[in-house]
Short mmCIF file of C-alpha atoms in Angstrom, two decimals:
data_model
loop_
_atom_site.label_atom_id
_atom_site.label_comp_id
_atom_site.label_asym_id
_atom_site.label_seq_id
_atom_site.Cartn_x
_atom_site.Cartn_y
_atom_site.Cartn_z
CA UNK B 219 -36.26 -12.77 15.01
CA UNK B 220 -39.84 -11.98 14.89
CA UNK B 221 -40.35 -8.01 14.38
CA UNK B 222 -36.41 -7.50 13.41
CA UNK B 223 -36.54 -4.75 11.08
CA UNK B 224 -32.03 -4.62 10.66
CA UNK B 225 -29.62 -7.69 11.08
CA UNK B 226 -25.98 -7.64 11.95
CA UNK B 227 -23.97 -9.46 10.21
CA UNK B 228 -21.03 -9.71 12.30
CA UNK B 229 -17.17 -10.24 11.37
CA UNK B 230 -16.96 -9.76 7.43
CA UNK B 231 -13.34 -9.61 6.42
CA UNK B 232 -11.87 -10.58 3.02
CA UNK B 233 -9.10 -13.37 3.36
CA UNK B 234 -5.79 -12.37 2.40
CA UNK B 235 -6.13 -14.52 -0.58
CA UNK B 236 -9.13 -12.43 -1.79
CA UNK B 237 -9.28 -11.35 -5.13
CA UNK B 238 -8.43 -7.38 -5.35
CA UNK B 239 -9.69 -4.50 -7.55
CA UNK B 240 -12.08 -6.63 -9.48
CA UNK B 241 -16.21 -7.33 -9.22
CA UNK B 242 -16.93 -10.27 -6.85
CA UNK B 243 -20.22 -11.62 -6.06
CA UNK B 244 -21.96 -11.19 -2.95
CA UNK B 245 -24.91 -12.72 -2.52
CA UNK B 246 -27.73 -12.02 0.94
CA UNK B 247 -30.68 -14.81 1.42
CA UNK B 248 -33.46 -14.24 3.96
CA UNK B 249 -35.93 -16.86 4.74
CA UNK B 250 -37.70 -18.34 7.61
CA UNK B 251 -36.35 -21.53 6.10
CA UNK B 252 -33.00 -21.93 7.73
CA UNK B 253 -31.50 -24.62 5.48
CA UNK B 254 -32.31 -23.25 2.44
CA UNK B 255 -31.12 -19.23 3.34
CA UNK B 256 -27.36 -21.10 4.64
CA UNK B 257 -27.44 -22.39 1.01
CA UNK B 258 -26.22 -19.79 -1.49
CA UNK B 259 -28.47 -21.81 -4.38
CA UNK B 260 -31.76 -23.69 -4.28
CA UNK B 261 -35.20 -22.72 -3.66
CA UNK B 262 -36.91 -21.07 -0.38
CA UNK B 263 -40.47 -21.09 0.70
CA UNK B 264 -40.38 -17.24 1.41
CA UNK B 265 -38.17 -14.35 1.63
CA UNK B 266 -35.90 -12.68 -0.58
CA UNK B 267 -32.81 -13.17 -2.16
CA UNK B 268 -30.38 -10.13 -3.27
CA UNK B 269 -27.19 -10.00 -5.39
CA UNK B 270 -24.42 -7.71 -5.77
CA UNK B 271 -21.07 -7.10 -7.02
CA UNK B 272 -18.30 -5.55 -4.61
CA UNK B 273 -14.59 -4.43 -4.78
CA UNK B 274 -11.81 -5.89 -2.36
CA UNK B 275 -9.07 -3.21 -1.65
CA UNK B 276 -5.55 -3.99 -0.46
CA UNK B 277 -3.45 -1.46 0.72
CA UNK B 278 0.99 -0.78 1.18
CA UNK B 279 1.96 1.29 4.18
CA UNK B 280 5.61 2.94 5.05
CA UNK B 281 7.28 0.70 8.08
CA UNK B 282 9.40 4.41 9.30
CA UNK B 283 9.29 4.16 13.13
CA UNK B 284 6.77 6.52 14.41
CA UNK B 285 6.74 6.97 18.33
CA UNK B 286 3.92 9.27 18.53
CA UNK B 287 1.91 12.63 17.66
CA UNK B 288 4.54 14.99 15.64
CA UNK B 289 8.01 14.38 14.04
CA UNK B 290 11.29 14.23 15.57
CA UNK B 291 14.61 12.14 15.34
CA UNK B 292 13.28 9.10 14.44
CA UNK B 293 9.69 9.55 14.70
CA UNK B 294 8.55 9.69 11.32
CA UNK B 295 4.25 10.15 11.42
CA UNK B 296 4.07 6.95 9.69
CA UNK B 297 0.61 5.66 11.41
CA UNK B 298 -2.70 6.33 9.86
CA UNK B 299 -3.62 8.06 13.19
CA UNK B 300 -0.59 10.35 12.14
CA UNK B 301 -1.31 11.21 8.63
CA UNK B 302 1.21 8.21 7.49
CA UNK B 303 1.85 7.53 3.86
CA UNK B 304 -0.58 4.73 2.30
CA UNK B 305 -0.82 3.32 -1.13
CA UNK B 306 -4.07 1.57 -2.88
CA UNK B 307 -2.61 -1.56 -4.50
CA UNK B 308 -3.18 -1.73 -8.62
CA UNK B 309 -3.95 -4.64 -10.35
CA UNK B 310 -5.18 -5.55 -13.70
CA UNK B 311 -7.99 -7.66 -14.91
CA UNK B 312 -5.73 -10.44 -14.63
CA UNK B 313 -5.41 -9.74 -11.11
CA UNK B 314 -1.30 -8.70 -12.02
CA UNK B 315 0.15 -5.70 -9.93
CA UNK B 316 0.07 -3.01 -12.10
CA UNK B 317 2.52 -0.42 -10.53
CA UNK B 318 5.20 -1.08 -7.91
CA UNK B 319 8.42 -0.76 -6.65
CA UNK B 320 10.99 -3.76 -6.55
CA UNK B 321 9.84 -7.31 -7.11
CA UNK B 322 7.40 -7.83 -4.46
CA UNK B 323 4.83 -6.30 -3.03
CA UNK B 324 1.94 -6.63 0.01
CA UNK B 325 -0.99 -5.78 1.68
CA UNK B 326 -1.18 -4.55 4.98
CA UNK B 327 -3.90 -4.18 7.26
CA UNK B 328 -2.52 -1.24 9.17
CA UNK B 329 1.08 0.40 8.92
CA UNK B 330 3.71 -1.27 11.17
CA UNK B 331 6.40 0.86 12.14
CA UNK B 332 9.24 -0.42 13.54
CA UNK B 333 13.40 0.91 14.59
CA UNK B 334 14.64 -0.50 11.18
CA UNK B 335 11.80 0.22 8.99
CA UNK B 336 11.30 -3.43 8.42
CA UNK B 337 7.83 -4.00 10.37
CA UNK B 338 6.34 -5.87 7.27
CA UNK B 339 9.74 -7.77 6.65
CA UNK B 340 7.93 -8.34 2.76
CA UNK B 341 8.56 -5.76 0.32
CA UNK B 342 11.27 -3.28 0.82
CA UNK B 343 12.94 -4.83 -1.99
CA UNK B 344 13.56 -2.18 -4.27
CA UNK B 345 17.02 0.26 -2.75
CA UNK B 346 19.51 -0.97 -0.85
CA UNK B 347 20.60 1.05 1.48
CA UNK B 348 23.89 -1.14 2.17
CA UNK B 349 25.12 -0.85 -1.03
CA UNK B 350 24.99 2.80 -1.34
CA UNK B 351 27.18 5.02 0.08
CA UNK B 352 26.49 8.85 0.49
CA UNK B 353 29.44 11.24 0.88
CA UNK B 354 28.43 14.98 1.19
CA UNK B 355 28.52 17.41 -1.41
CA UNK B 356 28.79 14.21 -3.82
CA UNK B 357 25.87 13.41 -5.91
CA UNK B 358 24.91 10.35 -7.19
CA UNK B 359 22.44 8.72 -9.42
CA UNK B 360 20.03 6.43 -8.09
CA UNK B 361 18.79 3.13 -10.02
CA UNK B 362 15.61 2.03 -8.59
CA UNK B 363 13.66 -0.99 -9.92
CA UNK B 364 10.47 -0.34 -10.91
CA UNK B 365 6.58 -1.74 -12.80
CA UNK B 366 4.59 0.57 -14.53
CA UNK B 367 1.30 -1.07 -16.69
CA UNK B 368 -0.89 1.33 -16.05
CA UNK B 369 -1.39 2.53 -19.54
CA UNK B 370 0.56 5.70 -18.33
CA UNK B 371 2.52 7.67 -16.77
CA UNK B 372 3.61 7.35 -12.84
CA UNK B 373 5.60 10.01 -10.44
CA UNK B 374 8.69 8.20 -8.29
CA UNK B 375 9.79 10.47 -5.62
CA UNK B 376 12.49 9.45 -3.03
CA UNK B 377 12.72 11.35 0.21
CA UNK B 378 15.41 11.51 2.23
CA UNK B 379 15.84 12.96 6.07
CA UNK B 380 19.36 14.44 5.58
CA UNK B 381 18.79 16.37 8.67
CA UNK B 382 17.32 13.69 11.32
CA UNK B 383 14.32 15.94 11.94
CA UNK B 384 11.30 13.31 11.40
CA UNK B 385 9.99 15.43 8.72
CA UNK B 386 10.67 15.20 4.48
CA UNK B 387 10.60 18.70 4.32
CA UNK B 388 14.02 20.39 4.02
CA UNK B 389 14.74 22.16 0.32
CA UNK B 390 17.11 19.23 -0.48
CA UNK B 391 15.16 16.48 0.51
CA UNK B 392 12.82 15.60 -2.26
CA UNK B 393 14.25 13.90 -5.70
CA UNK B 394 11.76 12.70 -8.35
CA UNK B 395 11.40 11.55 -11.75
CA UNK B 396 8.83 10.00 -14.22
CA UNK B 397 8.22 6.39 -14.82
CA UNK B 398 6.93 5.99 -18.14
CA UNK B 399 4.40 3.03 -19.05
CA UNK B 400 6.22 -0.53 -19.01
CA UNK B 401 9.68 1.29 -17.53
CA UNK B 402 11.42 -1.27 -15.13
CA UNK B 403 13.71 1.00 -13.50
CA UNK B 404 13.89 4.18 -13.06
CA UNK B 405 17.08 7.19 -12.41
CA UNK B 406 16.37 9.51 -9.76
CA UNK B 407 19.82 11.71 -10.87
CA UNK B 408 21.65 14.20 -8.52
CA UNK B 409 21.29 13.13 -5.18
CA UNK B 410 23.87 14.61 -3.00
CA UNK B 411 24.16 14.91 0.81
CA UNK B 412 23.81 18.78 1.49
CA UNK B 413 26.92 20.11 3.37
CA UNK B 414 24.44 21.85 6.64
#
């Protein structure tokens, strides 16, 4: 309107079949010509027009039910409001996932916890918790399927409540090892139910 010195543009939100981690055009026309500023080419009497490039960003959360502020037996602080664990998806130029676990993977617009840590029911494809059975005092290797193309090398660390206590923190709850550039799976070795 006359005098308007700022302008909302209201509602901007990439569609999940956006193109992530890669320049896209954006591209702002103002002109007292209405037609010709709803076109993104042609002429205008007056005004400006202004281009940019800009980056889309998808994002993986963890699915561990959360019921609220702190941790507990089964409440894991897996919300953003809680601190929860999120992961900035990594693609190449070809648009390819670059590093993740199993075969698939997705974007999420917010974390979804949920009783069976399933809330995206997409990507936990990469343990199976079924097929694994842990005996205490017993350790085991784990085989986990894996993509690294980054160009180097990647940190894959497996937590594991033994205690029920909400938290990732006991001395014998943290396994890790390195995923080399184009590894496919990866062996976290030694992990064994403590006894207490």
């Amino acid at each position: 309107n006359d005098g308007d010195t700022d302008a909302v543009i209201a509602g901007v939100s990439p569609p999940a079949e956006a193109t992530i981690n890669d320049d896209i055009g954006v591209r702002i026309r103002l002109s007292t010509d209405m037609a010709a500023s709803m076109n993104p080419e042609g002429s205008a009497p007056d005004g400006e027009v202004e281009d940019y490039e800009i980056v889309v960003m998808a994002f993986d959360y963890g699915d561990l039910v959360d019921t609220g502020d702190g941790t507990g037996e089964q409440n894991y602080e897996t919300s953003e409001a809680n601190g929860g664990p999120v992961h900035k998806i990594s693609t190449n130029e070809d648009d390819m996932v670059t590093l993740k676990i199993g075969a698939e993977i997705d974007d999420e617009l917010a974390a979804q916890p949920s009783d069976d840590a399933d809330g995206d029911d997409a990507d936990e494809d990469g343990f199976d918790p079924d097929a694994q059975m842990f005996i205490l005092e017993q350790s085991q290797d784990l085989t986990i399927p894996v993509m690294n193309m980054t160009g180097g090398a990647a940190k894959l660390t497996l937590f594991i409540d033994w205690n029920n206590d909400g938290a990732f923190d006991g001395p014998d709850e943290m396994y890790s090892t390195t995923v080399n550039d184009g590894d496919t799976d990866a062996v976290i070795a030694g992990v064994s139910p403590p006894a207490e």
